[in-house]
Amino acid sequence: MGIDPADTDGARQPPTIYDVARTAGVSIASVSRVLNGQRNPRAETRERVLRAVAELGFMPDGAARALGGRLKEVIGVVVRRPRWFDDSQFADEDENLQFPDMINRGMEIVAQQHGFDLLVRSVDLNEPDAGRRIFALARKSDGLILHDRVLSPEALDRLSRQIPVVTLAGVPTPTTVNVHGDNESGMRALARHLIVDHSYRTLAYLAGHEGSPDSLSRGEALAAQVAAAGATLLTGEQWRGRYQAAGGARAIERLIAAGTELPRAIVCANDQSAIGVLHALSLHGIAVPGDVAVTGFDDIPVARHLRPRLTSVRQSIQDLGATAFETLYAMIGRGAGGPGDAARGRDIALPTRLVRRQSCGCDPPPAGPASRTVAEAG
Amino acid sequence: MGIDPADTDGARQPPTIYDVARTAGVSIASVSRVLNGQRNPRAETRERVLRAVAELGFMPDGAARALGGRLKEVIGVVVRRPRWFDDSQFADEDENLQFPDMINRGMEIVAQQHGFDLLVRSVDLNEPDAGRRIFALARKSDGLILHDRVLSPEALDRLSRQIPVVTLAGVPTPTTVNVHGDNESGMRALARHLIVDHSYRTLAYLAGHEGSPDSLSRGEALAAQVAAAGATLLTGEQWRGRYQAAGGARAIERLIAAGTELPRAIVCANDQSAIGVLHALSLHGIAVPGDVAVTGFDDIPVARHLRPRLTSVRQSIQDLGATAFETLYAMIGRGAGGPGDAARGRDIALPTRLVRRQSCGCDPPPAGPASRTVAEAG
DNA sequence: CTGAAAGCGCTTACAG
DNA sequence: CTGAAAGCGCTTACAG
């Protein structure tokens, strides 16, 4: 014992294709063919190779495989990481970004069916070289999925010429595809519900971060309905939640501190910021939905556990991820000009639907096992 | 236009090190040295290279870099994916695995500081070749972090001889390191609180999935305290929540259906299953904490939003991830027998602490802006 | 300090 | 059907 050098150090190198070829008594080309189902090797060759593979526990090295001409079978996913607010009591909620995490899970499930893995990187846009790091990620991947505006249009253009890129909640470009929820119809339904069913006449839109296409189109859809009904919509810099609980709470705190009169309903750009709004209102003894109605967007899982339960617009969050992957996968042809290229420039909208709960002013559903949730009990 | 072949297809290949060398008028070796800070090239050489790099937007290919002898700068992360319960109303909560997702975020933040990315893969242990897929992931990575028992001891042993492996909530082996929260002291504090402060005499332990070291040690710590106090502890197969909300709800439903008398307090192996327990109890009109107290473990963000607010044992979830990465990083030396090898076999415990809220029977904290939360309002 | 060359572990035309 | 060989894009001894 201890004489075999492979035994002395705990970490023996994994076997290579050469080891397999040697023990199988064939060439490395045959090994490769058997493993990749290329041509069709003689039954005996196949068996000998498979036996050797099993015996050695061989698994091809990903880097070598990729360099040899095949795909890396990795897609890069870039998530935007929010800045921390030091004085925030919402740090945990913000760090627990349910929305992007669930999107990623949707991607992963589909990616796995194609043998792909997800290389996830979150970037803080305040870092000076966020762009560089995304390009570095691209060189480890066969394609990239970018959440929510992480790159300047110029950088995105350069990147998407080198490697297939799908954006989520962005805008399509000639070389990229965008996937997003149908903000218009979702917000339209929500706005009508508030204006028509609940007869609210003054509303506010708590926006997401600046330049977010989702935030913009939700805001516009809301504004259109409000205008059509002759109601009043409050917007502007003081109404900006940046998609975070802390941002939503801050906005409300400042408005109250400034003595601003609150609208009858606050329509938040997403659920996360609605959580902060609910919190801030409750601190000031403002009843929801009695004094002010509050709504979200996305319908993340926690929405139904809030108090009051949050009315929101449901997106099939995992579908967003799954669709983004499927789209990207189609674009990852071997080489350029493949079939996938035809798809570029598209803007794919996935359906959304209004979910009425209590925070908009609707009554709790009638008691009964089928419709009760934890939040309603007691 | 359209004559340059690079223009005709949208996807021009990214520049290689040869392109850089050519435009800089140096050898590829010099380019490599400048970029990796090896030796120290003449100032002029460095400048020419950097200029060419900037001009071409060069970024080295990850696969080639890895094959050339450097690291892949990727670590594989394997998460255990729960089986879906078809009849579950908790699908969303289960899919939103807050605990592992937050651990991964903790890893990622630290990984980024070392230039590493996370290759995330979740496995369903019911798939026959879950093991194979983990080995495949290993060949795309420099090291692996395994959540919560995803590999048989034999497979883990084989794998950890080929590549550095850190487990989370597992057990250390001679070739791996394990990272976990300090279950004993956390559960001891919780158990004493229930038994001494609240004087509960009959408790139950709703376990996690079978064989989970976390579940076992939490259960044992609880049992020890209960025994020391001469109180009663219910356990067994009917008290198994599998760490999921659906599992917790099911267990309660079955116990009630079977006419079992419930204990005064149900101690859940984690928060997620406590959510299900709360839900099931409320469906049957059983008051928490009035009739039955319920507690969790982990203190995931949603815990404070439940009703009643969930008493739990807090782990610094992101620290678990950060520590796992740092440990793995230390093990990834160049080649075997490096300094990192000395560390193998360790079992690293991170501190935990009891967080008392309402579900154990404690009073709500006194009203006041500093201590109020959304869940208490209204 | 720098360049020519070998090598990393695969895949895939190219011959046979 | 199979093997010898070139090539993928890097890094790094080895010479100079």
PDB file of N, CA and C in Angstrom, chain A residues 36-113:
ATOM      1  N   ASN A  36     -20.824   9.365 -28.474  1.00  0.00           N
ATOM      2  CA  ASN A  36     -21.655  10.405 -29.061  1.00  0.00           C
ATOM      3  C   ASN A  36     -22.657   9.869 -30.074  1.00  0.00           C
ATOM      4  N   GLY A  37     -22.708   8.547 -30.207  1.00  0.00           N
ATOM      5  CA  GLY A  37     -23.667   7.973 -31.143  1.00  0.00           C
ATOM      6  C   GLY A  37     -23.406   8.387 -32.583  1.00  0.00           C
ATOM      7  N   GLN A  38     -22.146   8.651 -32.896  1.00  0.00           N
ATOM      8  CA  GLN A  38     -21.799   9.051 -34.261  1.00  0.00           C
ATOM      9  C   GLN A  38     -21.574   7.809 -35.133  1.00  0.00           C
ATOM     10  N   ARG A  39     -21.821   7.928 -36.433  1.00  0.00           N
ATOM     11  CA  ARG A  39     -21.744   6.773 -37.330  1.00  0.00           C
ATOM     12  C   ARG A  39     -22.393   5.594 -36.594  1.00  0.00           C
ATOM     13  N   ASN A  40     -22.186   4.369 -37.034  1.00  0.00           N
ATOM     14  CA  ASN A  40     -22.538   3.339 -36.065  1.00  0.00           C
ATOM     15  C   ASN A  40     -21.505   2.240 -35.967  1.00  0.00           C
ATOM     16  N   PRO A  41     -20.837   2.267 -34.851  1.00  0.00           N
ATOM     17  CA  PRO A  41     -19.734   1.338 -34.588  1.00  0.00           C
ATOM     18  C   PRO A  41     -20.260  -0.100 -34.513  1.00  0.00           C
ATOM     19  N   ARG A  42     -19.370  -1.041 -34.766  1.00  0.00           N
ATOM     20  CA  ARG A  42     -19.731  -2.444 -34.648  1.00  0.00           C
ATOM     21  C   ARG A  42     -20.188  -2.730 -33.221  1.00  0.00           C
ATOM     22  N   ALA A  43     -21.065  -3.693 -33.118  1.00  0.00           N
ATOM     23  CA  ALA A  43     -21.598  -4.020 -31.792  1.00  0.00           C
ATOM     24  C   ALA A  43     -20.475  -4.356 -30.820  1.00  0.00           C
ATOM     25  N   GLU A  44     -19.497  -5.100 -31.311  1.00  0.00           N
ATOM     26  CA  GLU A  44     -18.433  -5.501 -30.409  1.00  0.00           C
ATOM     27  C   GLU A  44     -17.632  -4.289 -29.928  1.00  0.00           C
ATOM     28  N   THR A  45     -17.330  -3.395 -30.851  1.00  0.00           N
ATOM     29  CA  THR A  45     -16.609  -2.177 -30.475  1.00  0.00           C
ATOM     30  C   THR A  45     -17.380  -1.416 -29.409  1.00  0.00           C
ATOM     31  N   ARG A  46     -18.644  -1.258 -29.697  1.00  0.00           N
ATOM     32  CA  ARG A  46     -19.479  -0.518 -28.755  1.00  0.00           C
ATOM     33  C   ARG A  46     -19.418  -1.145 -27.355  1.00  0.00           C
ATOM     34  N   GLU A  47     -19.559  -2.437 -27.348  1.00  0.00           N
ATOM     35  CA  GLU A  47     -19.558  -3.106 -26.046  1.00  0.00           C
ATOM     36  C   GLU A  47     -18.249  -2.928 -25.293  1.00  0.00           C
ATOM     37  N   ARG A  48     -17.157  -3.124 -26.017  1.00  0.00           N
ATOM     38  CA  ARG A  48     -15.859  -3.002 -25.349  1.00  0.00           C
ATOM     39  C   ARG A  48     -15.669  -1.600 -24.794  1.00  0.00           C
ATOM     40  N   VAL A  49     -16.097  -0.627 -25.580  1.00  0.00           N
ATOM     41  CA  VAL A  49     -15.961   0.758 -25.113  1.00  0.00           C
ATOM     42  C   VAL A  49     -16.834   0.986 -23.880  1.00  0.00           C
ATOM     43  N   LEU A  50     -18.065   0.563 -23.985  1.00  0.00           N
ATOM     44  CA  LEU A  50     -18.973   0.806 -22.856  1.00  0.00           C
ATOM     45  C   LEU A  50     -18.494   0.101 -21.593  1.00  0.00           C
ATOM     46  N   ARG A  51     -17.933  -1.088 -21.788  1.00  0.00           N
ATOM     47  CA  ARG A  51     -17.427  -1.802 -20.635  1.00  0.00           C
ATOM     48  C   ARG A  51     -16.281  -1.016 -19.987  1.00  0.00           C
ATOM     49  N   ALA A  52     -15.371  -0.539 -20.828  1.00  0.00           N
ATOM     50  CA  ALA A  52     -14.230   0.214 -20.309  1.00  0.00           C
ATOM     51  C   ALA A  52     -14.695   1.503 -19.627  1.00  0.00           C
ATOM     52  N   VAL A  53     -15.678   2.145 -20.234  1.00  0.00           N
ATOM     53  CA  VAL A  53     -16.206   3.387 -19.653  1.00  0.00           C
ATOM     54  C   VAL A  53     -16.769   3.121 -18.264  1.00  0.00           C
ATOM     55  N   ALA A  54     -17.537   2.037 -18.178  1.00  0.00           N
ATOM     56  CA  ALA A  54     -18.149   1.705 -16.889  1.00  0.00           C
ATOM     57  C   ALA A  54     -17.083   1.366 -15.866  1.00  0.00           C
ATOM     58  N   GLU A  55     -16.099   0.577 -16.317  1.00  0.00           N
ATOM     59  CA  GLU A  55     -15.064   0.143 -15.396  1.00  0.00           C
ATOM     60  C   GLU A  55     -14.271   1.316 -14.829  1.00  0.00           C
ATOM     61  N   LEU A  56     -13.936   2.267 -15.712  1.00  0.00           N
ATOM     62  CA  LEU A  56     -13.113   3.389 -15.269  1.00  0.00           C
ATOM     63  C   LEU A  56     -13.949   4.536 -14.704  1.00  0.00           C
ATOM     64  N   GLY A  57     -15.234   4.470 -14.918  1.00  0.00           N
ATOM     65  CA  GLY A  57     -16.064   5.601 -14.498  1.00  0.00           C
ATOM     66  C   GLY A  57     -15.745   6.844 -15.305  1.00  0.00           C
ATOM     67  N   PHE A  58     -15.534   6.635 -16.587  1.00  0.00           N
ATOM     68  CA  PHE A  58     -15.146   7.760 -17.444  1.00  0.00           C
ATOM     69  C   PHE A  58     -16.301   8.714 -17.720  1.00  0.00           C
ATOM     70  N   MET A  59     -15.965   9.977 -17.759  1.00  0.00           N
ATOM     71  CA  MET A  59     -16.918  11.031 -18.095  1.00  0.00           C
ATOM     72  C   MET A  59     -16.105  12.099 -18.818  1.00  0.00           C
ATOM     73  N   PRO A  60     -16.512  12.475 -20.011  1.00  0.00           N
ATOM     74  CA  PRO A  60     -15.667  13.412 -20.770  1.00  0.00           C
ATOM     75  C   PRO A  60     -15.539  14.770 -20.086  1.00  0.00           C
ATOM     76  N   ASP A  61     -14.392  15.355 -20.235  1.00  0.00           N
ATOM     77  CA  ASP A  61     -14.148  16.676 -19.672  1.00  0.00           C
ATOM     78  C   ASP A  61     -14.877  17.734 -20.489  1.00  0.00           C
ATOM     79  N   GLY A  62     -15.584  18.598 -19.783  1.00  0.00           N
ATOM     80  CA  GLY A  62     -16.408  19.598 -20.460  1.00  0.00           C
ATOM     81  C   GLY A  62     -15.599  20.579 -21.284  1.00  0.00           C
ATOM     82  N   ALA A  63     -14.482  21.000 -20.760  1.00  0.00           N
ATOM     83  CA  ALA A  63     -13.679  21.982 -21.478  1.00  0.00           C
ATOM     84  C   ALA A  63     -13.135  21.380 -22.770  1.00  0.00           C
ATOM     85  N   ALA A  64     -12.640  20.168 -22.678  1.00  0.00           N
ATOM     86  CA  ALA A  64     -12.070  19.534 -23.863  1.00  0.00           C
ATOM     87  C   ALA A  64     -13.161  19.288 -24.905  1.00  0.00           C
ATOM     88  N   ARG A  65     -14.269  18.857 -24.439  1.00  0.00           N
ATOM     89  CA  ARG A  65     -15.402  18.625 -25.318  1.00  0.00           C
ATOM     90  C   ARG A  65     -15.777  19.895 -26.070  1.00  0.00           C
ATOM     91  N   ALA A  66     -15.845  20.983 -25.326  1.00  0.00           N
ATOM     92  CA  ALA A  66     -16.228  22.257 -25.932  1.00  0.00           C
ATOM     93  C   ALA A  66     -15.175  22.707 -26.938  1.00  0.00           C
ATOM     94  N   LEU A  67     -13.908  22.570 -26.547  1.00  0.00           N
ATOM     95  CA  LEU A  67     -12.845  23.009 -27.445  1.00  0.00           C
ATOM     96  C   LEU A  67     -12.824  22.148 -28.703  1.00  0.00           C
ATOM     97  N   GLY A  68     -13.150  20.898 -28.539  1.00  0.00           N
ATOM     98  CA  GLY A  68     -13.133  19.996 -29.686  1.00  0.00           C
ATOM     99  C   GLY A  68     -14.211  20.293 -30.708  1.00  0.00           C
ATOM    100  N   GLY A  69     -15.045  21.218 -30.423  1.00  0.00           N
ATOM    101  CA  GLY A  69     -16.002  21.608 -31.446  1.00  0.00           C
ATOM    102  C   GLY A  69     -17.453  21.471 -31.023  1.00  0.00           C
ATOM    103  N   ARG A  70     -17.680  20.782 -29.928  1.00  0.00           N
ATOM    104  CA  ARG A  70     -19.060  20.659 -29.479  1.00  0.00           C
ATOM    105  C   ARG A  70     -19.444  21.845 -28.609  1.00  0.00           C
ATOM    106  N   LEU A  71     -20.655  21.814 -28.165  1.00  0.00           N
ATOM    107  CA  LEU A  71     -21.116  22.912 -27.323  1.00  0.00           C
ATOM    108  C   LEU A  71     -20.594  22.764 -25.901  1.00  0.00           C
ATOM    109  N   LYS A  72     -20.612  23.866 -25.194  1.00  0.00           N
ATOM    110  CA  LYS A  72     -20.252  23.820 -23.772  1.00  0.00           C
ATOM    111  C   LYS A  72     -21.396  23.247 -22.968  1.00  0.00           C
ATOM    112  N   GLU A  73     -22.570  23.319 -23.535  1.00  0.00           N
ATOM    113  CA  GLU A  73     -23.773  22.887 -22.816  1.00  0.00           C
ATOM    114  C   GLU A  73     -23.939  23.652 -21.513  1.00  0.00           C
ATOM    115  N   VAL A  74     -23.682  24.909 -21.631  1.00  0.00           N
ATOM    116  CA  VAL A  74     -23.832  25.825 -20.501  1.00  0.00           C
ATOM    117  C   VAL A  74     -24.460  27.103 -21.035  1.00  0.00           C
ATOM    118  N   ILE A  75     -25.447  27.609 -20.334  1.00  0.00           N
ATOM    119  CA  ILE A  75     -25.891  28.946 -20.706  1.00  0.00           C
ATOM    120  C   ILE A  75     -25.706  29.870 -19.507  1.00  0.00           C
ATOM    121  N   GLY A  76     -25.268  31.058 -19.826  1.00  0.00           N
ATOM    122  CA  GLY A  76     -25.024  32.044 -18.783  1.00  0.00           C
ATOM    123  C   GLY A  76     -26.310  32.796 -18.474  1.00  0.00           C
ATOM    124  N   VAL A  77     -26.538  33.038 -17.201  1.00  0.00           N
ATOM    125  CA  VAL A  77     -27.732  33.780 -16.794  1.00  0.00           C
ATOM    126  C   VAL A  77     -27.280  34.947 -15.935  1.00  0.00           C
ATOM    127  N   VAL A  78     -27.672  36.135 -16.329  1.00  0.00           N
ATOM    128  CA  VAL A  78     -27.252  37.315 -15.582  1.00  0.00           C
ATOM    129  C   VAL A  78     -28.451  37.943 -14.890  1.00  0.00           C
ATOM    130  N   VAL A  79     -28.350  38.042 -13.588  1.00  0.00           N
ATOM    131  CA  VAL A  79     -29.420  38.634 -12.787  1.00  0.00           C
ATOM    132  C   VAL A  79     -28.939  39.973 -12.265  1.00  0.00           C
ATOM    133  N   ARG A  80     -29.837  40.911 -12.216  1.00  0.00           N
ATOM    134  CA  ARG A  80     -29.474  42.217 -11.676  1.00  0.00           C
ATOM    135  C   ARG A  80     -29.596  42.188 -10.165  1.00  0.00           C
ATOM    136  N   ARG A  81     -28.546  42.491  -9.507  1.00  0.00           N
ATOM    137  CA  ARG A  81     -28.582  42.492  -8.044  1.00  0.00           C
ATOM    138  C   ARG A  81     -28.856  43.900  -7.549  1.00  0.00           C
ATOM    139  N   PRO A  82     -29.846  44.021  -6.682  1.00  0.00           N
ATOM    140  CA  PRO A  82     -30.179  45.366  -6.205  1.00  0.00           C
ATOM    141  C   PRO A  82     -29.095  45.898  -5.281  1.00  0.00           C
ATOM    142  N   ARG A  83     -29.013  47.190  -5.204  1.00  0.00           N
ATOM    143  CA  ARG A  83     -28.119  47.790  -4.212  1.00  0.00           C
ATOM    144  C   ARG A  83     -28.738  47.591  -2.852  1.00  0.00           C
ATOM    145  N   TRP A  84     -27.889  47.411  -1.878  1.00  0.00           N
ATOM    146  CA  TRP A  84     -28.421  47.310  -0.514  1.00  0.00           C
ATOM    147  C   TRP A  84     -28.726  48.689   0.020  1.00  0.00           C
ATOM    148  N   PHE A  85     -29.819  48.765   0.732  1.00  0.00           N
ATOM    149  CA  PHE A  85     -30.072  49.982   1.504  1.00  0.00           C
ATOM    150  C   PHE A  85     -29.616  49.689   2.922  1.00  0.00           C
ATOM    151  N   ASP A  86     -28.665  50.441   3.399  1.00  0.00           N
ATOM    152  CA  ASP A  86     -28.078  50.106   4.699  1.00  0.00           C
ATOM    153  C   ASP A  86     -29.091  50.174   5.827  1.00  0.00           C
ATOM    154  N   ASP A  87     -29.994  51.124   5.714  1.00  0.00           N
ATOM    155  CA  ASP A  87     -30.907  51.329   6.831  1.00  0.00           C
ATOM    156  C   ASP A  87     -32.152  50.466   6.687  1.00  0.00           C
ATOM    157  N   SER A  88     -32.073  49.482   5.834  1.00  0.00           N
ATOM    158  CA  SER A  88     -33.298  48.748   5.541  1.00  0.00           C
ATOM    159  C   SER A  88     -33.546  47.601   6.496  1.00  0.00           C
ATOM    160  N   GLN A  89     -34.789  47.428   6.835  1.00  0.00           N
ATOM    161  CA  GLN A  89     -35.156  46.245   7.599  1.00  0.00           C
ATOM    162  C   GLN A  89     -35.608  45.149   6.648  1.00  0.00           C
ATOM    163  N   PHE A  90     -35.474  45.417   5.367  1.00  0.00           N
ATOM    164  CA  PHE A  90     -35.960  44.463   4.381  1.00  0.00           C
ATOM    165  C   PHE A  90     -34.845  43.694   3.715  1.00  0.00           C
ATOM    166  N   ALA A  91     -33.687  43.762   4.317  1.00  0.00           N
ATOM    167  CA  ALA A  91     -32.536  43.138   3.670  1.00  0.00           C
ATOM    168  C   ALA A  91     -32.843  41.703   3.265  1.00  0.00           C
ATOM    169  N   ASP A  92     -33.473  40.971   4.151  1.00  0.00           N
ATOM    170  CA  ASP A  92     -33.721  39.582   3.828  1.00  0.00           C
ATOM    171  C   ASP A  92     -34.656  39.417   2.646  1.00  0.00           C
ATOM    172  N   GLU A  93     -35.692  40.218   2.632  1.00  0.00           N
ATOM    173  CA  GLU A  93     -36.600  40.103   1.495  1.00  0.00           C
ATOM    174  C   GLU A  93     -35.894  40.452   0.196  1.00  0.00           C
ATOM    175  N   ASP A  94     -35.062  41.468   0.268  1.00  0.00           N
ATOM    176  CA  ASP A  94     -34.422  41.888  -0.962  1.00  0.00           C
ATOM    177  C   ASP A  94     -33.427  40.844  -1.438  1.00  0.00           C
ATOM    178  N   GLU A  95     -32.765  40.233  -0.490  1.00  0.00           N
ATOM    179  CA  GLU A  95     -31.799  39.230  -0.892  1.00  0.00           C
ATOM    180  C   GLU A  95     -32.506  37.986  -1.408  1.00  0.00           C
ATOM    181  N   ASN A  96     -33.699  37.808  -0.937  1.00  0.00           N
ATOM    182  CA  ASN A  96     -34.464  36.667  -1.399  1.00  0.00           C
ATOM    183  C   ASN A  96     -35.293  37.104  -2.597  1.00  0.00           C
ATOM    184  N   LEU A  97     -34.670  37.173  -3.729  1.00  0.00           N
ATOM    185  CA  LEU A  97     -35.348  37.698  -4.906  1.00  0.00           C
ATOM    186  C   LEU A  97     -36.189  36.606  -5.529  1.00  0.00           C
ATOM    187  N   GLN A  98     -37.372  36.498  -5.034  1.00  0.00           N
ATOM    188  CA  GLN A  98     -38.189  35.382  -5.445  1.00  0.00           C
ATOM    189  C   GLN A  98     -38.455  35.367  -6.936  1.00  0.00           C
ATOM    190  N   PHE A  99     -38.653  36.527  -7.492  1.00  0.00           N
ATOM    191  CA  PHE A  99     -39.053  36.566  -8.888  1.00  0.00           C
ATOM    192  C   PHE A  99     -37.951  36.034  -9.817  1.00  0.00           C
ATOM    193  N   PRO A 100     -36.776  36.621  -9.797  1.00  0.00           N
ATOM    194  CA  PRO A 100     -35.723  36.064 -10.658  1.00  0.00           C
ATOM    195  C   PRO A 100     -35.342  34.626 -10.301  1.00  0.00           C
ATOM    196  N   ASP A 101     -35.376  34.294  -9.028  1.00  0.00           N
ATOM    197  CA  ASP A 101     -35.017  32.928  -8.659  1.00  0.00           C
ATOM    198  C   ASP A 101     -35.998  31.923  -9.252  1.00  0.00           C
ATOM    199  N   MET A 102     -37.264  32.276  -9.248  1.00  0.00           N
ATOM    200  CA  MET A 102     -38.238  31.340  -9.810  1.00  0.00           C
ATOM    201  C   MET A 102     -38.118  31.268 -11.329  1.00  0.00           C
ATOM    202  N   ILE A 103     -37.796  32.370 -11.929  1.00  0.00           N
ATOM    203  CA  ILE A 103     -37.558  32.340 -13.376  1.00  0.00           C
ATOM    204  C   ILE A 103     -36.403  31.394 -13.677  1.00  0.00           C
ATOM    205  N   ASN A 104     -35.350  31.525 -12.899  1.00  0.00           N
ATOM    206  CA  ASN A 104     -34.197  30.665 -13.134  1.00  0.00           C
ATOM    207  C   ASN A 104     -34.536  29.195 -12.951  1.00  0.00           C
ATOM    208  N   ARG A 105     -35.391  28.928 -11.989  1.00  0.00           N
ATOM    209  CA  ARG A 105     -35.760  27.532 -11.786  1.00  0.00           C
ATOM    210  C   ARG A 105     -36.516  26.994 -13.000  1.00  0.00           C
ATOM    211  N   GLY A 106     -37.358  27.842 -13.562  1.00  0.00           N
ATOM    212  CA  GLY A 106     -38.070  27.430 -14.768  1.00  0.00           C
ATOM    213  C   GLY A 106     -37.104  27.132 -15.907  1.00  0.00           C
ATOM    214  N   MET A 107     -36.098  27.962 -16.025  1.00  0.00           N
ATOM    215  CA  MET A 107     -35.068  27.728 -17.049  1.00  0.00           C
ATOM    216  C   MET A 107     -34.378  26.416 -16.818  1.00  0.00           C
ATOM    217  N   GLU A 108     -34.026  26.206 -15.584  1.00  0.00           N
ATOM    218  CA  GLU A 108     -33.195  25.058 -15.265  1.00  0.00           C
ATOM    219  C   GLU A 108     -33.892  23.754 -15.603  1.00  0.00           C
ATOM    220  N   ILE A 109     -35.169  23.706 -15.283  1.00  0.00           N
ATOM    221  CA  ILE A 109     -35.913  22.477 -15.526  1.00  0.00           C
ATOM    222  C   ILE A 109     -35.882  22.122 -17.008  1.00  0.00           C
ATOM    223  N   VAL A 110     -36.075  23.107 -17.837  1.00  0.00           N
ATOM    224  CA  VAL A 110     -36.065  22.844 -19.272  1.00  0.00           C
ATOM    225  C   VAL A 110     -34.641  22.608 -19.772  1.00  0.00           C
ATOM    226  N   ALA A 111     -33.721  23.378 -19.242  1.00  0.00           N
ATOM    227  CA  ALA A 111     -32.335  23.252 -19.684  1.00  0.00           C
ATOM    228  C   ALA A 111     -31.842  21.824 -19.468  1.00  0.00           C
ATOM    229  N   GLN A 112     -32.248  21.275 -18.345  1.00  0.00           N
ATOM    230  CA  GLN A 112     -31.784  19.940 -18.019  1.00  0.00           C
ATOM    231  C   GLN A 112     -32.232  18.904 -19.035  1.00  0.00           C
ATOM    232  N   GLN A 113     -33.385  19.133 -19.588  1.00  0.00           N
ATOM    233  CA  GLN A 113     -33.880  18.185 -20.584  1.00  0.00           C
ATOM    234  C   GLN A 113     -33.002  18.188 -21.831  1.00  0.00           C
TER     235      GLN A 113
END
